[in-house]
Amino acid sequence: MQRADLLDQIINSGVVSVVRAESAEEAIKIVEAVVAGGIKSIELTYSVPHANDVIANLVAIYKGAGVMIGAGTVLEATSARLAIIAGAQFIVSPTFNKEVAKICNLYQIPYIPGVMTPLEAQKAMEYGSELIKLFPGDIAGPAMIKNLKGPFPYINIMPSGGVNEGNISEWFRVGASAVSAGGGLTAPAEKGDFGAVKSNAEKIMSAYKSVSEN
């Protein structure tokens, strides 16, 4: 039941923050800011230097705090296994990789692969993915969720790319199970303004709560 419980936590959190940074220290500061802003699911990308160590540190910092720490931009099975050993509670990829799916299934960790077409969505589900990432979301658009739910009415979809507080309601209106927010949310960190990152997180969580309560 571990994977089901972890998946429920991701979906119930509503918003996943994608964290990219130039250093491990910057990544941790970004995570601190978005968590302070109310976001409870974090996707720490493998583009962050020493990503495995950062994941392990974050898992230790937020143990028992209800914060989910996952690994993103995972392209192959070795990275997936190392991330899981470090404590990652979910794995996200920009595309589908069957070997990553197998590793995640073995360790009972949710695998959220990026898909763009019905064929990719079907293959991901065949390999056990119960939540798929619509990527790039700003290119696919909200209508893609509605179209995918025609042949796959039971599919759980998380758009990633271009999601913000201004359009989050539209994504959930067409059937998104959760959303993923990245560059727009954390952009102020590039100038060292982590207070603005926290403010952005508060805004998107406020928008999410407005949608989920209606």
PDB file of C-alpha atoms in Angstrom:
ATOM      1  CA  MET A   1       0.000   0.000   0.000  1.00  0.00           C
ATOM      2  CA  GLN A   2       3.009   2.313   0.239  1.00  0.00           C
ATOM      3  CA  ARG A   3       2.757   3.533  -3.358  1.00  0.00           C
ATOM      4  CA  ALA A   4      -0.972   4.183  -3.074  1.00  0.00           C
ATOM      5  CA  ASP A   5      -0.483   6.182   0.117  1.00  0.00           C
ATOM      6  CA  LEU A   6       2.318   8.252  -1.392  1.00  0.00           C
ATOM      7  CA  LEU A   7       0.285   8.900  -4.531  1.00  0.00           C
ATOM      8  CA  ASP A   8      -2.673  10.048  -2.446  1.00  0.00           C
ATOM      9  CA  GLN A   9      -0.443  12.482  -0.581  1.00  0.00           C
ATOM     10  CA  ILE A  10       0.824  14.001  -3.840  1.00  0.00           C
ATOM     11  CA  ILE A  11      -2.676  14.395  -5.260  1.00  0.00           C
ATOM     12  CA  ASN A  12      -4.117  15.723  -2.014  1.00  0.00           C
ATOM     13  CA  SER A  13      -1.347  18.331  -1.787  1.00  0.00           C
ATOM     14  CA  GLY A  14      -2.680  19.831  -5.027  1.00  0.00           C
ATOM     15  CA  VAL A  15       0.514  21.567  -6.115  1.00  0.00           C
ATOM     16  CA  VAL A  16       3.983  20.135  -6.751  1.00  0.00           C
ATOM     17  CA  SER A  17       6.848  22.647  -6.748  1.00  0.00           C
ATOM     18  CA  VAL A  18       9.626  21.913  -9.249  1.00  0.00           C
ATOM     19  CA  VAL A  19      12.934  23.051  -7.770  1.00  0.00           C
ATOM     20  CA  ARG A  20      15.935  23.757  -9.985  1.00  0.00           C
ATOM     21  CA  ALA A  21      19.010  25.536  -8.639  1.00  0.00           C
ATOM     22  CA  GLU A  22      22.661  26.280  -9.334  1.00  0.00           C
ATOM     23  CA  SER A  23      23.781  24.867  -5.995  1.00  0.00           C
ATOM     24  CA  ALA A  24      22.638  22.558  -3.218  1.00  0.00           C
ATOM     25  CA  GLU A  25      22.438  25.526  -0.833  1.00  0.00           C
ATOM     26  CA  GLU A  26      20.201  27.500  -3.170  1.00  0.00           C
ATOM     27  CA  ALA A  27      17.952  24.466  -3.688  1.00  0.00           C
ATOM     28  CA  ILE A  28      17.407  24.044   0.050  1.00  0.00           C
ATOM     29  CA  LYS A  29      16.584  27.764   0.423  1.00  0.00           C
ATOM     30  CA  ILE A  30      14.048  27.513  -2.406  1.00  0.00           C
ATOM     31  CA  VAL A  31      12.441  24.481  -0.783  1.00  0.00           C
ATOM     32  CA  GLU A  32      12.279  26.283   2.557  1.00  0.00           C
ATOM     33  CA  ALA A  33      10.539  29.214   0.856  1.00  0.00           C
ATOM     34  CA  VAL A  34       7.918  27.191  -1.031  1.00  0.00           C
ATOM     35  CA  VAL A  35       7.167  25.032   2.017  1.00  0.00           C
ATOM     36  CA  ALA A  36       6.767  28.191   4.109  1.00  0.00           C
ATOM     37  CA  GLY A  37       4.329  29.340   1.429  1.00  0.00           C
ATOM     38  CA  GLY A  38       2.195  26.237   1.936  1.00  0.00           C
ATOM     39  CA  ILE A  39       3.354  23.818  -0.780  1.00  0.00           C
ATOM     40  CA  LYS A  40       3.798  20.284   0.554  1.00  0.00           C
ATOM     41  CA  SER A  41       5.126  18.362  -2.479  1.00  0.00           C
ATOM     42  CA  ILE A  42       8.621  19.098  -3.770  1.00  0.00           C
ATOM     43  CA  GLU A  43      10.224  17.812  -6.977  1.00  0.00           C
ATOM     44  CA  LEU A  44      13.987  18.294  -6.601  1.00  0.00           C
ATOM     45  CA  THR A  45      15.410  18.000 -10.113  1.00  0.00           C
ATOM     46  CA  TYR A  46      18.497  15.987 -10.961  1.00  0.00           C
ATOM     47  CA  SER A  47      19.979  19.103 -12.557  1.00  0.00           C
ATOM     48  CA  VAL A  48      20.728  20.332  -9.012  1.00  0.00           C
ATOM     49  CA  PRO A  49      24.374  19.569  -8.087  1.00  0.00           C
ATOM     50  CA  HIS A  50      24.667  16.625  -5.693  1.00  0.00           C
ATOM     51  CA  ALA A  51      20.937  16.004  -6.035  1.00  0.00           C
ATOM     52  CA  ASN A  52      21.010  12.753  -4.062  1.00  0.00           C
ATOM     53  CA  ASP A  53      22.604  14.463  -1.065  1.00  0.00           C
ATOM     54  CA  VAL A  54      20.084  17.296  -1.265  1.00  0.00           C
ATOM     55  CA  ILE A  55      17.196  14.818  -1.368  1.00  0.00           C
ATOM     56  CA  ALA A  56      18.560  12.990   1.671  1.00  0.00           C
ATOM     57  CA  ASN A  57      18.979  16.284   3.550  1.00  0.00           C
ATOM     58  CA  LEU A  58      15.464  17.442   2.695  1.00  0.00           C
ATOM     59  CA  VAL A  59      13.932  14.110   3.715  1.00  0.00           C
ATOM     60  CA  ALA A  60      15.682  14.434   7.088  1.00  0.00           C
ATOM     61  CA  ILE A  61      14.692  18.091   7.534  1.00  0.00           C
ATOM     62  CA  TYR A  62      11.003  17.496   6.811  1.00  0.00           C
ATOM     63  CA  LYS A  63      10.580  14.082   8.400  1.00  0.00           C
ATOM     64  CA  GLY A  64       7.178  13.987  10.069  1.00  0.00           C
ATOM     65  CA  ALA A  65       6.199  17.405   8.693  1.00  0.00           C
ATOM     66  CA  GLY A  66       3.897  16.121   5.958  1.00  0.00           C
ATOM     67  CA  VAL A  67       6.194  17.351   3.175  1.00  0.00           C
ATOM     68  CA  MET A  68       6.786  15.037   0.196  1.00  0.00           C
ATOM     69  CA  ILE A  69      10.256  15.038  -1.346  1.00  0.00           C
ATOM     70  CA  GLY A  70      10.567  13.608  -4.844  1.00  0.00           C
ATOM     71  CA  ALA A  71      13.212  13.507  -7.561  1.00  0.00           C
ATOM     72  CA  GLY A  72      12.658  15.104 -10.956  1.00  0.00           C
ATOM     73  CA  THR A  73      14.309  15.062 -14.386  1.00  0.00           C
ATOM     74  CA  VAL A  74      15.090  11.384 -13.802  1.00  0.00           C
ATOM     75  CA  LEU A  75      16.097  10.003 -17.183  1.00  0.00           C
ATOM     76  CA  GLU A  76      17.262   6.445 -16.461  1.00  0.00           C
ATOM     77  CA  ALA A  77      16.964   3.631 -13.950  1.00  0.00           C
ATOM     78  CA  THR A  78      20.278   4.156 -12.148  1.00  0.00           C
ATOM     79  CA  SER A  79      19.358   7.703 -11.170  1.00  0.00           C
ATOM     80  CA  ALA A  80      15.908   6.528 -10.099  1.00  0.00           C
ATOM     81  CA  ARG A  81      17.349   3.857  -7.816  1.00  0.00           C
ATOM     82  CA  LEU A  82      19.881   6.252  -6.277  1.00  0.00           C
ATOM     83  CA  ALA A  83      17.151   8.819  -5.659  1.00  0.00           C
ATOM     84  CA  ILE A  84      14.922   6.225  -4.008  1.00  0.00           C
ATOM     85  CA  ILE A  85      17.793   5.041  -1.808  1.00  0.00           C
ATOM     86  CA  ALA A  86      18.371   8.679  -0.820  1.00  0.00           C
ATOM     87  CA  GLY A  87      14.747   8.812   0.313  1.00  0.00           C
ATOM     88  CA  ALA A  88      12.822  10.169  -2.677  1.00  0.00           C
ATOM     89  CA  GLN A  89       9.113   9.484  -2.236  1.00  0.00           C
ATOM     90  CA  PHE A  90       8.212   9.867  -5.906  1.00  0.00           C
ATOM     91  CA  ILE A  91      10.030   9.989  -9.242  1.00  0.00           C
ATOM     92  CA  VAL A  92       9.256  12.385 -12.097  1.00  0.00           C
ATOM     93  CA  SER A  93      10.579  12.258 -15.667  1.00  0.00           C
ATOM     94  CA  PRO A  94      10.107  14.536 -18.687  1.00  0.00           C
ATOM     95  CA  THR A  95       9.347  11.421 -20.782  1.00  0.00           C
ATOM     96  CA  PHE A  96       8.356   7.811 -20.147  1.00  0.00           C
ATOM     97  CA  ASN A  97      11.102   5.239 -19.527  1.00  0.00           C
ATOM     98  CA  LYS A  98      10.095   1.627 -18.953  1.00  0.00           C
ATOM     99  CA  GLU A  99      13.231   0.777 -16.939  1.00  0.00           C
ATOM    100  CA  VAL A 100      12.539   3.655 -14.562  1.00  0.00           C
ATOM    101  CA  ALA A 101       8.955   2.405 -14.285  1.00  0.00           C
ATOM    102  CA  LYS A 102      10.194  -1.069 -13.345  1.00  0.00           C
ATOM    103  CA  ILE A 103      12.521   0.277 -10.638  1.00  0.00           C
ATOM    104  CA  CYS A 104       9.742   2.402  -9.165  1.00  0.00           C
ATOM    105  CA  ASN A 105       7.358  -0.559  -9.219  1.00  0.00           C
ATOM    106  CA  LEU A 106       9.966  -2.708  -7.478  1.00  0.00           C
ATOM    107  CA  TYR A 107      10.379  -0.186  -4.660  1.00  0.00           C
ATOM    108  CA  GLN A 108       6.676   0.786  -4.581  1.00  0.00           C
ATOM    109  CA  ILE A 109       7.377   4.419  -5.393  1.00  0.00           C
ATOM    110  CA  PRO A 110       5.047   6.492  -7.627  1.00  0.00           C
ATOM    111  CA  TYR A 111       6.472   7.123 -11.090  1.00  0.00           C
ATOM    112  CA  ILE A 112       5.148  10.248 -12.826  1.00  0.00           C
ATOM    113  CA  PRO A 113       6.397  10.306 -16.435  1.00  0.00           C
ATOM    114  CA  GLY A 114       5.913  13.134 -18.886  1.00  0.00           C
ATOM    115  CA  VAL A 115       3.541  12.388 -21.759  1.00  0.00           C
ATOM    116  CA  MET A 116       2.238  14.390 -24.696  1.00  0.00           C
ATOM    117  CA  THR A 117       0.122  11.905 -26.672  1.00  0.00           C
ATOM    118  CA  PRO A 118      -2.547   9.260 -26.025  1.00  0.00           C
ATOM    119  CA  LEU A 119      -0.056   6.537 -27.043  1.00  0.00           C
ATOM    120  CA  GLU A 120       2.468   7.733 -24.442  1.00  0.00           C
ATOM    121  CA  ALA A 121      -0.246   7.950 -21.799  1.00  0.00           C
ATOM    122  CA  GLN A 122      -1.398   4.392 -22.505  1.00  0.00           C
ATOM    123  CA  LYS A 123       2.138   3.005 -22.359  1.00  0.00           C
ATOM    124  CA  ALA A 124       2.805   4.757 -19.036  1.00  0.00           C
ATOM    125  CA  MET A 125      -0.361   3.299 -17.548  1.00  0.00           C
ATOM    126  CA  GLU A 126       0.495  -0.174 -18.856  1.00  0.00           C
ATOM    127  CA  TYR A 127       3.733   0.032 -16.860  1.00  0.00           C
ATOM    128  CA  GLY A 128       1.938   1.043 -13.677  1.00  0.00           C
ATOM    129  CA  SER A 129       1.963   4.850 -13.664  1.00  0.00           C
ATOM    130  CA  GLU A 130      -1.166   6.028 -11.857  1.00  0.00           C
ATOM    131  CA  LEU A 131      -0.375   9.734 -12.263  1.00  0.00           C
ATOM    132  CA  ILE A 132       1.060  11.071 -15.492  1.00  0.00           C
ATOM    133  CA  LYS A 133       2.602  14.482 -16.178  1.00  0.00           C
ATOM    134  CA  LEU A 134       1.200  16.395 -19.142  1.00  0.00           C
ATOM    135  CA  PHE A 135       4.348  18.058 -20.453  1.00  0.00           C
ATOM    136  CA  PRO A 136       4.860  20.683 -21.714  1.00  0.00           C
ATOM    137  CA  GLY A 137       1.535  21.842 -20.300  1.00  0.00           C
ATOM    138  CA  ASP A 138       1.707  25.320 -21.822  1.00  0.00           C
ATOM    139  CA  ILE A 139       1.949  23.782 -25.297  1.00  0.00           C
ATOM    140  CA  ALA A 140      -0.610  21.000 -24.788  1.00  0.00           C
ATOM    141  CA  GLY A 141      -3.133  23.288 -23.081  1.00  0.00           C
ATOM    142  CA  PRO A 142      -6.020  22.413 -20.736  1.00  0.00           C
ATOM    143  CA  ALA A 143      -8.079  20.979 -23.604  1.00  0.00           C
ATOM    144  CA  MET A 144      -5.606  18.081 -23.790  1.00  0.00           C
ATOM    145  CA  ILE A 145      -6.741  16.825 -20.388  1.00  0.00           C
ATOM    146  CA  LYS A 146     -10.356  16.788 -21.512  1.00  0.00           C
ATOM    147  CA  ASN A 147      -9.387  14.941 -24.692  1.00  0.00           C
ATOM    148  CA  LEU A 148      -7.289  12.339 -22.850  1.00  0.00           C
ATOM    149  CA  LYS A 149     -10.087  11.694 -20.393  1.00  0.00           C
ATOM    150  CA  GLY A 150     -12.326  10.690 -23.290  1.00  0.00           C
ATOM    151  CA  PRO A 151     -10.577   7.357 -24.022  1.00  0.00           C
ATOM    152  CA  PHE A 152      -8.999   7.201 -20.528  1.00  0.00           C
ATOM    153  CA  PRO A 153     -11.686   8.452 -18.103  1.00  0.00           C
ATOM    154  CA  TYR A 154      -9.824   7.046 -15.080  1.00  0.00           C
ATOM    155  CA  ILE A 155      -6.448   8.670 -15.833  1.00  0.00           C
ATOM    156  CA  ASN A 156      -4.856  11.013 -13.285  1.00  0.00           C
ATOM    157  CA  ILE A 157      -3.102  13.947 -14.964  1.00  0.00           C
ATOM    158  CA  MET A 158      -0.723  16.570 -13.578  1.00  0.00           C
ATOM    159  CA  PRO A 159       0.058  19.405 -16.024  1.00  0.00           C
ATOM    160  CA  SER A 160       3.575  20.835 -15.852  1.00  0.00           C
ATOM    161  CA  GLY A 161       4.738  23.944 -17.666  1.00  0.00           C
ATOM    162  CA  GLY A 162       3.055  27.344 -17.620  1.00  0.00           C
ATOM    163  CA  VAL A 163       0.942  26.653 -14.521  1.00  0.00           C
ATOM    164  CA  ASN A 164       0.354  29.708 -12.317  1.00  0.00           C
ATOM    165  CA  GLU A 165      -2.200  31.190  -9.939  1.00  0.00           C
ATOM    166  CA  GLY A 166      -4.002  32.817 -12.866  1.00  0.00           C
ATOM    167  CA  ASN A 167      -4.790  29.589 -14.745  1.00  0.00           C
ATOM    168  CA  ILE A 168      -4.790  26.924 -12.044  1.00  0.00           C
ATOM    169  CA  SER A 169      -8.590  26.991 -11.816  1.00  0.00           C
ATOM    170  CA  GLU A 170      -8.877  26.192 -15.525  1.00  0.00           C
ATOM    171  CA  TRP A 171      -6.578  23.170 -15.190  1.00  0.00           C
ATOM    172  CA  PHE A 172      -8.627  21.724 -12.350  1.00  0.00           C
ATOM    173  CA  ARG A 173     -11.890  22.560 -14.101  1.00  0.00           C
ATOM    174  CA  VAL A 174     -10.974  20.257 -17.002  1.00  0.00           C
ATOM    175  CA  GLY A 175      -9.971  17.426 -14.670  1.00  0.00           C
ATOM    176  CA  ALA A 176      -6.366  17.824 -13.473  1.00  0.00           C
ATOM    177  CA  SER A 177      -5.640  15.712 -10.381  1.00  0.00           C
ATOM    178  CA  ALA A 178      -2.776  18.016  -9.324  1.00  0.00           C
ATOM    179  CA  VAL A 179      -0.561  20.637 -10.954  1.00  0.00           C
ATOM    180  CA  SER A 180       3.189  21.164 -11.173  1.00  0.00           C
ATOM    181  CA  ALA A 181       4.662  24.675 -10.955  1.00  0.00           C
ATOM    182  CA  GLY A 182       8.283  25.477 -11.722  1.00  0.00           C
ATOM    183  CA  GLY A 183      10.059  28.451 -13.250  1.00  0.00           C
ATOM    184  CA  GLY A 184       7.408  31.075 -12.668  1.00  0.00           C
ATOM    185  CA  LEU A 185       7.053  30.060  -9.034  1.00  0.00           C
ATOM    186  CA  THR A 186      10.741  30.008  -8.123  1.00  0.00           C
ATOM    187  CA  ALA A 187      12.158  32.629 -10.543  1.00  0.00           C
ATOM    188  CA  PRO A 188      12.845  35.249  -7.820  1.00  0.00           C
ATOM    189  CA  ALA A 189      15.414  32.868  -6.308  1.00  0.00           C
ATOM    190  CA  GLU A 190      17.715  33.710  -9.230  1.00  0.00           C
ATOM    191  CA  LYS A 191      18.110  37.159  -7.633  1.00  0.00           C
ATOM    192  CA  GLY A 192      18.246  35.803  -4.106  1.00  0.00           C
ATOM    193  CA  ASP A 193      14.711  36.944  -3.307  1.00  0.00           C
ATOM    194  CA  PHE A 194      13.394  33.935  -1.416  1.00  0.00           C
ATOM    195  CA  GLY A 195      10.704  36.050   0.211  1.00  0.00           C
ATOM    196  CA  ALA A 196       9.162  36.528  -3.228  1.00  0.00           C
ATOM    197  CA  VAL A 197       9.331  32.765  -3.795  1.00  0.00           C
ATOM    198  CA  LYS A 198       7.363  32.272  -0.586  1.00  0.00           C
ATOM    199  CA  SER A 199       4.852  34.901  -1.729  1.00  0.00           C
ATOM    200  CA  ASN A 200       4.431  33.135  -5.085  1.00  0.00           C
ATOM    201  CA  ALA A 201       3.826  29.854  -3.283  1.00  0.00           C
ATOM    202  CA  GLU A 202       1.208  31.470  -1.069  1.00  0.00           C
ATOM    203  CA  LYS A 203      -0.577  32.892  -4.117  1.00  0.00           C
ATOM    204  CA  ILE A 204      -0.744  29.615  -6.004  1.00  0.00           C
ATOM    205  CA  MET A 205      -1.845  27.712  -2.890  1.00  0.00           C
ATOM    206  CA  SER A 206      -4.544  30.310  -2.252  1.00  0.00           C
ATOM    207  CA  ALA A 207      -5.755  29.837  -5.820  1.00  0.00           C
ATOM    208  CA  TYR A 208      -5.695  26.059  -5.393  1.00  0.00           C
ATOM    209  CA  LYS A 209      -7.689  26.213  -2.155  1.00  0.00           C
ATOM    210  CA  SER A 210     -10.292  28.404  -3.853  1.00  0.00           C
ATOM    211  CA  VAL A 211     -10.702  25.759  -6.551  1.00  0.00           C
ATOM    212  CA  SER A 212     -10.702  22.753  -4.200  1.00  0.00           C
ATOM    213  CA  GLU A 213     -13.272  24.276  -1.867  1.00  0.00           C
ATOM    214  CA  ASN A 214     -15.754  25.026  -4.669  1.00  0.00           C
TER     215      ASN A 214
END
